[in-house]
Amino acid sequence: MVVYYCRQLKEINLEEQTILKIVDKAHLPNVFELIPSVGSGETKDSKLRLAAKSLNLEKKNYSYSFTDSNSDHVIKIINTASEHLLYFFSSVPTPKVKITILPSGTTYTILDTSKPIEIIEEREIEKIIISQM
């Protein structure tokens, strides 16, 4: 398909540089790099407290936020004791995206960006790569 399109462009007598620019733009997917926007959203009271009736340790809820340089795309990961949810927000309508968490390389596909997806717990997240599909 791309080869056919390039041949059509060449027949129009466009300069080679113009054709290469068009082909480069056609091949580049919309990829965005998100970095942590702030530190962990862990509650301020993270000290261990034991009550007389209970010796059970309860894991606190915490969250992480990631954003691109323009804040057009934001990811919020909320971890609770029972689930790990990833929320995707975008200022641009985005029906379907592929998300890669680094350094683990774990990949997820979000088919409906209006709903969160459940992910596996990640010990360390340096950045997140988003590819529009």
Short mmCIF file of C-alpha atoms in Angstrom, two decimals:
data_model
loop_
_atom_site.label_atom_id
_atom_site.label_comp_id
_atom_site.label_asym_id
_atom_site.label_seq_id
_atom_site.Cartn_x
_atom_site.Cartn_y
_atom_site.Cartn_z
CA MET A 1 0.00 0.00 0.00
CA VAL A 2 2.74 2.46 0.94
CA VAL A 3 4.77 1.52 -2.15
CA TYR A 4 1.75 2.19 -4.37
CA TYR A 5 1.23 5.56 -2.66
CA CYS A 6 4.89 6.51 -3.16
CA ARG A 7 4.72 5.62 -6.85
CA GLN A 8 1.64 7.82 -7.21
CA LEU A 9 3.51 10.70 -5.55
CA LYS A 10 6.47 10.23 -7.88
CA GLU A 11 4.20 10.42 -10.92
CA ILE A 12 2.94 13.81 -9.74
CA ASN A 13 6.51 15.11 -10.20
CA LEU A 14 7.14 16.08 -6.60
CA GLU A 15 10.71 16.52 -5.50
CA GLU A 16 12.33 13.50 -3.86
CA GLN A 17 12.81 15.34 -0.55
CA THR A 18 9.11 16.16 -0.40
CA ILE A 19 8.20 12.54 -1.06
CA LEU A 20 10.56 11.35 1.70
CA LYS A 21 9.02 13.80 4.18
CA ILE A 22 5.53 12.55 3.37
CA VAL A 23 6.58 8.90 3.69
CA ASP A 24 8.32 9.58 7.03
CA LYS A 25 5.18 11.17 8.43
CA ALA A 26 3.04 8.31 7.17
CA HIS A 27 5.24 5.74 8.93
CA LEU A 28 5.62 7.48 12.29
CA PRO A 29 3.03 6.33 14.80
CA ASN A 30 1.98 8.80 17.43
CA VAL A 31 4.31 7.85 20.27
CA PHE A 32 4.50 9.74 23.54
CA GLU A 33 6.84 9.33 26.48
CA LEU A 34 5.41 9.91 29.93
CA ILE A 35 7.58 10.48 32.98
CA PRO A 36 6.63 10.63 36.65
CA SER A 37 5.01 13.97 37.33
CA VAL A 38 5.33 13.87 41.11
CA GLY A 39 6.48 11.46 43.77
CA SER A 40 4.34 8.68 45.12
CA GLY A 41 0.86 9.71 46.23
CA GLU A 42 1.23 7.66 49.38
CA THR A 43 -0.59 8.97 52.41
CA LYS A 44 1.46 11.19 54.74
CA ASP A 45 0.85 8.89 57.70
CA SER A 46 2.87 5.87 56.57
CA LYS A 47 4.02 4.81 60.05
CA LEU A 48 3.15 1.33 61.22
CA ARG A 49 0.53 1.39 63.95
CA LEU A 50 -0.58 -1.67 65.86
CA ALA A 51 -3.80 -1.68 67.81
CA ALA A 52 -4.43 -3.87 70.82
CA LYS A 53 -7.12 -5.91 69.03
CA SER A 54 -5.37 -6.43 65.70
CA LEU A 55 -1.91 -7.47 64.67
CA ASN A 56 -2.78 -7.51 60.97
CA LEU A 57 -0.77 -5.19 58.80
CA GLU A 58 -2.86 -3.37 56.25
CA LYS A 59 -1.26 -2.16 53.05
CA LYS A 60 -1.93 1.50 52.31
CA ASN A 61 -3.36 2.74 49.04
CA TYR A 62 -0.94 4.69 46.87
CA SER A 63 -0.86 6.18 43.41
CA TYR A 64 1.54 7.36 40.73
CA SER A 65 1.04 9.99 38.04
CA PHE A 66 2.83 10.18 34.69
CA THR A 67 2.58 12.94 32.10
CA ASP A 68 4.16 13.97 28.81
CA SER A 69 6.03 17.25 28.33
CA ASN A 70 2.88 19.12 27.21
CA SER A 71 0.52 17.44 29.71
CA ASP A 72 -1.62 16.27 26.79
CA HIS A 73 -1.53 12.69 28.05
CA VAL A 74 -1.73 11.62 31.69
CA ILE A 75 -1.65 8.19 33.29
CA LYS A 76 -2.67 7.61 36.87
CA ILE A 77 -1.91 4.25 38.50
CA ILE A 78 -3.78 3.52 41.71
CA ASN A 79 -2.65 0.57 43.79
CA THR A 80 -4.78 -0.90 46.55
CA ALA A 81 -4.39 -4.11 48.51
CA SER A 82 -6.58 -6.00 46.02
CA GLU A 83 -6.08 -4.33 42.62
CA HIS A 84 -3.82 -2.14 40.50
CA LEU A 85 -5.74 0.15 38.13
CA LEU A 86 -4.34 2.26 35.30
CA TYR A 87 -6.34 5.29 34.17
CA PHE A 88 -5.51 7.01 30.88
CA PHE A 89 -6.46 10.65 30.24
CA SER A 90 -5.85 12.58 27.04
CA SER A 91 -6.71 16.05 25.77
CA VAL A 92 -6.90 14.54 22.28
CA PRO A 93 -9.63 12.00 21.44
CA THR A 94 -7.86 8.64 21.57
CA PRO A 95 -10.04 5.54 21.14
CA LYS A 96 -7.31 2.89 21.37
CA VAL A 97 -3.73 2.96 22.72
CA LYS A 98 -0.84 0.63 23.45
CA ILE A 99 0.98 1.27 26.73
CA THR A 100 4.48 0.02 27.55
CA ILE A 101 5.78 0.30 31.11
CA LEU A 102 9.56 0.62 31.41
CA PRO A 103 11.95 -0.82 32.54
CA SER A 104 9.89 -4.04 32.80
CA GLY A 105 8.65 -3.80 29.18
CA THR A 106 5.14 -4.91 30.15
CA THR A 107 2.66 -3.96 27.43
CA TYR A 108 -1.08 -3.34 27.65
CA THR A 109 -3.66 -2.39 25.04
CA ILE A 110 -6.50 -0.09 26.07
CA LEU A 111 -9.46 -0.59 23.76
CA ASP A 112 -11.74 1.84 25.62
CA THR A 113 -9.90 4.79 27.13
CA SER A 114 -12.96 5.84 29.13
CA LYS A 115 -12.43 2.92 31.53
CA PRO A 116 -9.45 1.89 33.68
CA ILE A 117 -7.61 -1.35 33.06
CA GLU A 118 -6.22 -3.69 35.69
CA ILE A 119 -2.47 -4.21 35.52
CA ILE A 120 0.08 -6.27 37.39
CA GLU A 121 1.94 -4.60 40.23
CA GLU A 122 5.12 -2.87 39.10
CA ARG A 123 7.87 -2.35 41.67
CA GLU A 124 9.56 0.44 39.75
CA ILE A 125 8.33 2.54 36.83
CA GLU A 126 10.80 4.92 35.20
CA LYS A 127 8.62 5.95 32.27
CA ILE A 128 5.63 4.91 30.18
CA ILE A 129 5.47 4.86 26.38
CA ILE A 130 2.09 5.41 24.70
CA SER A 131 1.48 4.46 21.06
CA GLN A 132 -1.77 5.42 19.38
CA MET A 133 -3.26 2.62 17.35
#
